[in-house]
Structure formats: structure tokens, C-alpha cells
Tab-separated table of C-alpha atoms in Angstrom:
chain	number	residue	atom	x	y	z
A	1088	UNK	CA	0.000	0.000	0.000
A	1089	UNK	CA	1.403	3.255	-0.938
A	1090	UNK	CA	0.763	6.870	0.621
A	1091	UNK	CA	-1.920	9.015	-0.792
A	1092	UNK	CA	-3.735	12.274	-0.230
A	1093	UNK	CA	-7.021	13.054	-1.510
A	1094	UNK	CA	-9.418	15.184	-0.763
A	1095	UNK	CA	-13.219	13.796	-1.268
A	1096	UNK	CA	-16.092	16.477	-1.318
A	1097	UNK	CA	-19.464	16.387	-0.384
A	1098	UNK	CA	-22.365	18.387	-0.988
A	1099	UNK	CA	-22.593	19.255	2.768
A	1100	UNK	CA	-22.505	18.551	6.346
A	1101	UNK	CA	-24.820	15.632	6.534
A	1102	UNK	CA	-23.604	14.134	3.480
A	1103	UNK	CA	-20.078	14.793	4.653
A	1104	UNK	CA	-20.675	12.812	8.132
A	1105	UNK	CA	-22.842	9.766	6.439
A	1106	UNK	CA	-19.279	9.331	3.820
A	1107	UNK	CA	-16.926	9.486	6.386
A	1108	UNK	CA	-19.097	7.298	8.918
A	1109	UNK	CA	-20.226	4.639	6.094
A	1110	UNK	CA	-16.069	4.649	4.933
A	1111	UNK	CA	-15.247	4.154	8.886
A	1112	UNK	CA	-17.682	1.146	9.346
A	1113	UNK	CA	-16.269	-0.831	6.111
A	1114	UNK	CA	-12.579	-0.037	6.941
A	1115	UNK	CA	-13.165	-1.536	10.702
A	1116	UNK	CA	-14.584	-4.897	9.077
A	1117	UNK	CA	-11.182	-4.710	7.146
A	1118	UNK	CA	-9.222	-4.027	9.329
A	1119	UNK	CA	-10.376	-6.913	12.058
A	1120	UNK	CA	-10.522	-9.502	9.550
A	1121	UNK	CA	-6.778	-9.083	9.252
A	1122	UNK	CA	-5.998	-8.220	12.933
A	1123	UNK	CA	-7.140	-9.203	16.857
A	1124	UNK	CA	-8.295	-5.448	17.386
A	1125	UNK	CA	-7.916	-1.885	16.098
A	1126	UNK	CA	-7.137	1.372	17.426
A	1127	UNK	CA	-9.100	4.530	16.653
A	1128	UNK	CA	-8.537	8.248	17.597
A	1129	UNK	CA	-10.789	10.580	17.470
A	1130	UNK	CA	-11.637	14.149	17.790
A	1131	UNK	CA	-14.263	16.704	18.868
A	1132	UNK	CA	-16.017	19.389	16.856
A	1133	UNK	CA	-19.404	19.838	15.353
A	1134	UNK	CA	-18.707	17.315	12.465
A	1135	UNK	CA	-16.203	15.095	14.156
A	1136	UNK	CA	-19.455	14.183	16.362
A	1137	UNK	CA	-21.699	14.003	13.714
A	1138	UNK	CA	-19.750	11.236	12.039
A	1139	UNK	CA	-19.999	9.416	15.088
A	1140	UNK	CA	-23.786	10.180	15.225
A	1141	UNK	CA	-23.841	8.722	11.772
A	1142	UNK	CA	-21.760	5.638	12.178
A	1143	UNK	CA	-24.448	5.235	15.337
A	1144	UNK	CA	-27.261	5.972	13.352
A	1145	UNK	CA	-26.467	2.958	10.122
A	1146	UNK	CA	-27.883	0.118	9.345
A	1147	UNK	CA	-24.113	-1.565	9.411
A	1148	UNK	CA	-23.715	-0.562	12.628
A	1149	UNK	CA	-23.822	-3.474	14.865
A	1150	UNK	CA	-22.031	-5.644	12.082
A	1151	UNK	CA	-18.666	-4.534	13.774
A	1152	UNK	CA	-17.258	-6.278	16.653
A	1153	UNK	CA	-16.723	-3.695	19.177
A	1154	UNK	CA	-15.147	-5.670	21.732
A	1155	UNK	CA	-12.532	-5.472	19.519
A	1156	UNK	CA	-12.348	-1.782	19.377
A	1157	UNK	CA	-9.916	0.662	21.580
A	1158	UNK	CA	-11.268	4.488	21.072
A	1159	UNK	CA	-8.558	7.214	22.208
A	1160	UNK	CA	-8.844	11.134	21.684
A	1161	UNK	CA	-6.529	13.126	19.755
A	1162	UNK	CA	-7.383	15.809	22.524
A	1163	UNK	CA	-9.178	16.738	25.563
A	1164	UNK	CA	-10.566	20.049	27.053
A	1165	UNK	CA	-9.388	20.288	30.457
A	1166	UNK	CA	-12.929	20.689	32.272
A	1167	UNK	CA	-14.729	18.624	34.723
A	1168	UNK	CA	-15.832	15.013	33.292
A	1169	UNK	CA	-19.410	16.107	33.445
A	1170	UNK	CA	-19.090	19.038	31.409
A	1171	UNK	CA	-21.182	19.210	28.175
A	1172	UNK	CA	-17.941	20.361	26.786
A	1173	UNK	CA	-15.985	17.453	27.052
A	1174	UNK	CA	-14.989	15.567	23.814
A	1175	UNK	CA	-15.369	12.428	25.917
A	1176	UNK	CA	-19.296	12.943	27.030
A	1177	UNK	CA	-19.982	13.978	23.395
A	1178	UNK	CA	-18.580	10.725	21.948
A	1179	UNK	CA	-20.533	8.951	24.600
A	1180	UNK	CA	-23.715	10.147	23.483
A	1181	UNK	CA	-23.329	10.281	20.131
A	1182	UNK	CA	-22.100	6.511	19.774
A	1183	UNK	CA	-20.274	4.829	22.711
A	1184	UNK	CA	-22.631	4.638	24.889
A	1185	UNK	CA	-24.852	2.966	21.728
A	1186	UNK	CA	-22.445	0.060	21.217
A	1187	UNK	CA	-21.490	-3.151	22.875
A	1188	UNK	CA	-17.392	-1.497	23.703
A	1189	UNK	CA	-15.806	-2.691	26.567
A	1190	UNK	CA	-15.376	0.378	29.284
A	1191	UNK	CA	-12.072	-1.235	29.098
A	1192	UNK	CA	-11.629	-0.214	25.536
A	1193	UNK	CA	-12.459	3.468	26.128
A	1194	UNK	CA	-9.244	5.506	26.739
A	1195	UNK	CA	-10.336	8.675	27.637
A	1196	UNK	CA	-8.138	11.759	29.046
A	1197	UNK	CA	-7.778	12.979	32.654
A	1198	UNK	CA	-10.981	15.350	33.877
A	1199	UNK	CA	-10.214	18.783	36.058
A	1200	UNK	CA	-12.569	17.188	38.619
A	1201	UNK	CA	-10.718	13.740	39.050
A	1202	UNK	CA	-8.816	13.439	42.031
A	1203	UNK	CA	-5.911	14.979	42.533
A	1204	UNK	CA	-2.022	14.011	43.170
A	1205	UNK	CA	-0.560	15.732	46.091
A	1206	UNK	CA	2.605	17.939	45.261
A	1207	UNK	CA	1.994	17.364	41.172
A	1208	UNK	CA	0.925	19.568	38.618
A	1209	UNK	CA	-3.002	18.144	37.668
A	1210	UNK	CA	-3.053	19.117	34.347
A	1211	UNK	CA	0.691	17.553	34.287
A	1212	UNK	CA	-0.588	14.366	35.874
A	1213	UNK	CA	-3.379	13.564	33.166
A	1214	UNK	CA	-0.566	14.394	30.637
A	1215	UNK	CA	1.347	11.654	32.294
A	1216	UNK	CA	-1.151	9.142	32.728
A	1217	UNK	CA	-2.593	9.033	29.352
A	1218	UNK	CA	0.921	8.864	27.938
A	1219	UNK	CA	1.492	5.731	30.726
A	1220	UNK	CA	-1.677	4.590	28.848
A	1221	UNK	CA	-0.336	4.514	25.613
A	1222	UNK	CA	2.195	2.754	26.437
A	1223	UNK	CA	0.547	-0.004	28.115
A	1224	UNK	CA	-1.134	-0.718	24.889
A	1225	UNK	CA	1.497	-0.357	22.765
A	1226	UNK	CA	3.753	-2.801	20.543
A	1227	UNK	CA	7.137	-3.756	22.547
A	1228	UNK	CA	9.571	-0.976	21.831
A	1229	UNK	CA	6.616	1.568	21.251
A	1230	UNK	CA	5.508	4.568	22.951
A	1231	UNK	CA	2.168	4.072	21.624
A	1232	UNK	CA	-0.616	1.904	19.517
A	1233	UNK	CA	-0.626	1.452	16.441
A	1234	UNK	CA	-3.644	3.315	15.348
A	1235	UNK	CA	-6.033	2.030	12.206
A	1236	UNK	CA	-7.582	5.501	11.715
A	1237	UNK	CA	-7.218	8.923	12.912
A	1238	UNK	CA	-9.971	11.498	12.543
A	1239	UNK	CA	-8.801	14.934	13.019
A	1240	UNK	CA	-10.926	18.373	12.474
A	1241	UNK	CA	-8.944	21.563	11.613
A	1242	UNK	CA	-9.532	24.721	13.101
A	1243	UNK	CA	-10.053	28.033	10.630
A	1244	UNK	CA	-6.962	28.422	11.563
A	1245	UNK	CA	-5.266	25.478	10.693
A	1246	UNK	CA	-4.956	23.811	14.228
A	1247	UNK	CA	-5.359	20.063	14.125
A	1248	UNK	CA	-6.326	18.392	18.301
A	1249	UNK	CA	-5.287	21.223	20.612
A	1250	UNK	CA	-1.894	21.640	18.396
A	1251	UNK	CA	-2.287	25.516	17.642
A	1252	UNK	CA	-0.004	27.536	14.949
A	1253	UNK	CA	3.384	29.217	16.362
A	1254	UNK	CA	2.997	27.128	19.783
A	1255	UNK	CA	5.440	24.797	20.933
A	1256	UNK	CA	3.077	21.808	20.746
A	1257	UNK	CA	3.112	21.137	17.502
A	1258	UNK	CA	6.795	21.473	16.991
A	1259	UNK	CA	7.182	18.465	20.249
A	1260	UNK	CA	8.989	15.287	18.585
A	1261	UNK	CA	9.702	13.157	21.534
A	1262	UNK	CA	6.557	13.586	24.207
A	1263	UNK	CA	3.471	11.244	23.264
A	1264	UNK	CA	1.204	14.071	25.001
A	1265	UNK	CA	1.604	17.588	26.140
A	1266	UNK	CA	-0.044	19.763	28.029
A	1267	UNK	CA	-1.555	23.386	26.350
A	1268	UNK	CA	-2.150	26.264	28.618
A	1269	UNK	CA	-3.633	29.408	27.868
A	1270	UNK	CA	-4.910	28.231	24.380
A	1271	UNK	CA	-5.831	30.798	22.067
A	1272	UNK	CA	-9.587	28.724	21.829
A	1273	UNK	CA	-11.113	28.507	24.828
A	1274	UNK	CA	-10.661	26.579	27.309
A	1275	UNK	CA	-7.362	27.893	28.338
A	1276	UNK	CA	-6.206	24.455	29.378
A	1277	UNK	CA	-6.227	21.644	27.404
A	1278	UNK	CA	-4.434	17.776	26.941
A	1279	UNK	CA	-3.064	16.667	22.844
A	1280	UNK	CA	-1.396	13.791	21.574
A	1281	UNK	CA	1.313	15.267	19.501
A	1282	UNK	CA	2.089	15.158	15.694
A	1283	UNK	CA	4.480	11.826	15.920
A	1284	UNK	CA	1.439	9.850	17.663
A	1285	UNK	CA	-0.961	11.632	15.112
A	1286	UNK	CA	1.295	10.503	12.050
A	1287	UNK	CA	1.479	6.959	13.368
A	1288	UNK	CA	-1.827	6.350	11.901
A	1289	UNK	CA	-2.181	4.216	9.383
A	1290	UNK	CA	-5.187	6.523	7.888
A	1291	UNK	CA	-5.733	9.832	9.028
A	1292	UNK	CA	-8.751	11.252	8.115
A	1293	UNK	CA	-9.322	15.219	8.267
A	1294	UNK	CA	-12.764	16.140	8.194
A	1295	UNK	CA	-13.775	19.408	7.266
A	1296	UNK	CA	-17.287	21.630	6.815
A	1297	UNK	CA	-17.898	25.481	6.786
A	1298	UNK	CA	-16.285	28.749	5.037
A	1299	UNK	CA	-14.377	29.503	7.427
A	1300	UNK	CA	-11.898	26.347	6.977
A	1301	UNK	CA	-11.250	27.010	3.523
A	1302	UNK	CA	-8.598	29.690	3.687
A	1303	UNK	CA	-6.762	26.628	6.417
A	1304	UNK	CA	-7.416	23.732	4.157
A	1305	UNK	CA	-6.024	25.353	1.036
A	1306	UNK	CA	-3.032	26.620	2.661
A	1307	UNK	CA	-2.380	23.155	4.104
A	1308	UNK	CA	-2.930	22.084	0.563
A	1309	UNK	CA	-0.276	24.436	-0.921
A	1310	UNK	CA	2.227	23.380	1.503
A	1311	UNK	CA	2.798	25.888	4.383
A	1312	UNK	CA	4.499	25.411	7.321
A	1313	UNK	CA	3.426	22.855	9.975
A	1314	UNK	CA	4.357	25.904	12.368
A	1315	UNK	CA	1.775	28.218	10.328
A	1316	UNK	CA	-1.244	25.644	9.550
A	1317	UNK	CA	-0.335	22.373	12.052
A	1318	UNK	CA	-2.470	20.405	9.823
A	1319	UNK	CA	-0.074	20.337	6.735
A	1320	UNK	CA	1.977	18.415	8.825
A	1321	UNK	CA	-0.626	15.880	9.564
A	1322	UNK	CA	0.439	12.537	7.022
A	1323	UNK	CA	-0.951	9.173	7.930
A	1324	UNK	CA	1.366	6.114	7.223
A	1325	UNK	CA	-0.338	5.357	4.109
A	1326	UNK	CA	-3.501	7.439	3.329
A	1327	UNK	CA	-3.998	11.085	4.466
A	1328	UNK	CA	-7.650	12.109	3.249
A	1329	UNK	CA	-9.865	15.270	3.360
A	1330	UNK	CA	-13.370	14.901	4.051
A	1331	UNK	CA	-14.879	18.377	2.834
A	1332	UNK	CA	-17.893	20.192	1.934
A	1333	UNK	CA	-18.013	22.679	-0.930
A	1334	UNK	CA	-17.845	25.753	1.694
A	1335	UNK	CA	-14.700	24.331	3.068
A	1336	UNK	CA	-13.374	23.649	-0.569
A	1337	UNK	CA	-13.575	27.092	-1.843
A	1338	UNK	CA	-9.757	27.717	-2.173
A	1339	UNK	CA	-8.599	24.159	-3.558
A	1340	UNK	CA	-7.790	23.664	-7.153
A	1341	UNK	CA	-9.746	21.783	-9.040
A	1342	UNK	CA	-7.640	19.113	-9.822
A	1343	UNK	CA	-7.323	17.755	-5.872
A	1344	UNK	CA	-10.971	17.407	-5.821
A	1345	UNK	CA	-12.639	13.638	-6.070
A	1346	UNK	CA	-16.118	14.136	-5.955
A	1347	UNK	CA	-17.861	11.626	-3.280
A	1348	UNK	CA	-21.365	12.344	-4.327
């Protein structure tokens, strides 16, 4: 298998969420035919959940094996676990909570509210833990999993998880998580896997919807910086795609475009 890049666009939102979510479910019956289990990431966001409200909401739902299926987060707001802000809860009700997954299988970050270590950083601590986490579950001489698919949203300004333009988060090669304070999107404090982790996937999937992410996606597109628009350093191990709708695909040319619809 070789390493592509595509961008697929879709006539909107819902359409956008139903092609990612339909492409999800058939990759995860390839992917367990061949292997004992899979590892997913995923992300927060207005479309990042509706994909999982789609994938909840097929017909081929329940053909997966979901005992069989570990479900990270590329990143975490630091809030309490309750809050309706957490990328967590919204997963949960959108889809994990709907499936037969193992609590075991659900790798979620650190909450503000969780207990606290005495003398230690919290925010530090989660960071800590989840990377501990990681490692527990990955191959021998690993940091981390190796992860089947990656879903990622982009920010309008080019910020993939909670790894923000000009910040030294995105530039970290050797940490499987950091820590991001005073975040230029609220809330201040937040938890990311870093680009290295990110990359490890063999897919990574950027989905995309909205005006306001096309000046980001076509920049990423033309090559800028990682340090200007984190997501054009996003590359999965052997297919990088771009799930779009037409607003987000205003500024790419033509001839990157496969329709989807």
C-alpha cells in the first residue's frame, strides 16, 4: 500500500458525516478480519461528532465487533468530566454509549474534577497518565498503539487536536502528550497527543465543513508550514484524506478534488 492524499467532497454537512461514517464502518470490518483489534482516535467538533452520530445511526452498525475496538482522543478540554464540553461525554452520546465497547476499551483523558495528586501539577498528571496509557497498549519498543484511523478536524486556523499555529506543541517530537495552557480557543487548558502519535496512523482522516476552513485547508494544501497551519503536517502512514464540503473547498484547485457524491 502506498501513501496518498485526496481530498473527497461532499455536498454538505450531513452528506459529509454519512461518507466518512459509512467509509469508517467498512474499513473496521477490514481491518479486524486481518488483525485481533484496532485502534481509533478521534476528535471533537461539530462534524467530528456528527460522524460518530452517523456511524451510530447505520444500518451496518452493529455488524462490527466492538469488543474489539480501543477508542482514544486526539485531545481533551481540560474541564470537569461532566461538562457538556468534554470531547469524551460527546462521543458517549453520540455513539459509545450505543455500542457493545468494553469500558475497558475506552481511553479517555484525565478530567479537572478527578482526584488529585498531592505535590503534582493536575493538568501535568493527566498528561502523564494518558501517555502511561499509551504505552501499556502499545507494541514492545513503542511509545504508543498502532492506530487504524485517525480522525482529526482543523480549526479556521489550521490547528489540528489542541496543536495551535506558532505554539510549541506542535513542533514536540519526543513527548506522546503535552499539556496546552492558555490556548488561544477557549478553554485555556487543554491535553493533545502530539504530531508523531498523530502521524502513526495508518489513515488519518481530516474532516472538514464550513467557510471559514477554507482559507486553512487550502493553505495546508499548498504546503505551508506545519508551524503556520499544524495540519499540513498531519500525514498518515499510508492514506492522508480530506473529508470536505463545498464551503470548506472554496480555495482548492480543481484538480485535488474527487467528488464523493
Amino acid at each position: 500500500m502506498t501513501n496518498e492524499r485526496r481530498v473527497l467532497l461532499h455536498q454538505n454537512k450531513q452528506a459529509l458525516a454519512g461518507s466518512v461514517a459509512a467509509r469508517f464502518l467498512t474499513n473496521m470490518v477490514d481491518v479486524l478480519a486481518k488483525q485481533d483489534e484496532a485502534h481509533v482516535v478521534l476528535t471533537g467538533g461539530s462534524v467530528g461528532i456528527a460522524v460518530l452520530a452517523a456511524i451510530n445511526e447505520s444500518a451496518a452498525r452493529d455488524t462490527i465487533d466492538w469488543s474489539r475496538v480501543n477508542f482514544w482522543w486526539g485531545d481533551e478540554r481540560w474541564v470537569p468530566r461532566a461538562d457538556a464540553e468534554r470531547n469524551e461525554l460527546q462521543a458517549r452520546d453520540a455513539l459509545l454509549d450505543h455500542i457493545d465497547v468494553p469500558p475497558g476499551n475506552i481511553h479517555a483523558f484525565g478530567a479537572s474534577d478527578d482526584p488529585a495528586e498531592a505535590g503534582v501539577d493536575p493538568l501535568d498528571a493527566a498528561a502523564a497518565r494518558y501517555s502511561a496509557e499509551l504505552l501499556a497498549h502499545a507494541p514492545e519498543g513503542a511509545q504508543y498503539p498502532r492506530f487504524d484511523v485517525t480522525l482529526l478536524g482543523v480549526g479556521p486556523d489550521g490547528h489540528i487536536a489542541s496543536l495551535f499555529p506558532h505554539r510549541s506543541g506542535i513542533r514536540e517530537r519526543d513527548a506522546s502528550v503535552v499539556t496546552v495552557r492558555d490556548s488561544p480557543k477557549p478553554p485555556s487548558d487543554r491535553l493533545s497527543l502530539t504530531r508523531p502519535v498523530l502521524n502513526s496512523s495508518d489513515r488519518v482522516w481530516l474532516v472538514l465543513a464550513g467557510s471559514d476552513k477554507a482559507s486553512a485547508l487550502g493553505l495546508a494544501l499548498a504546503g505551508a508550514s506545519r508551524d503556520e497551519v499544524p495540519a499540513a503536517g498531519i500525514k498518515g502512514r499510508y492514506r492522508t484524506m480530506f473529508f470536505v464540503d463545498s464551503d470548506a473547498a472554496a480555495q482548492v484547485p480543481e484538480n485535488l478534488i474527487a467528488p464523493a457524491y
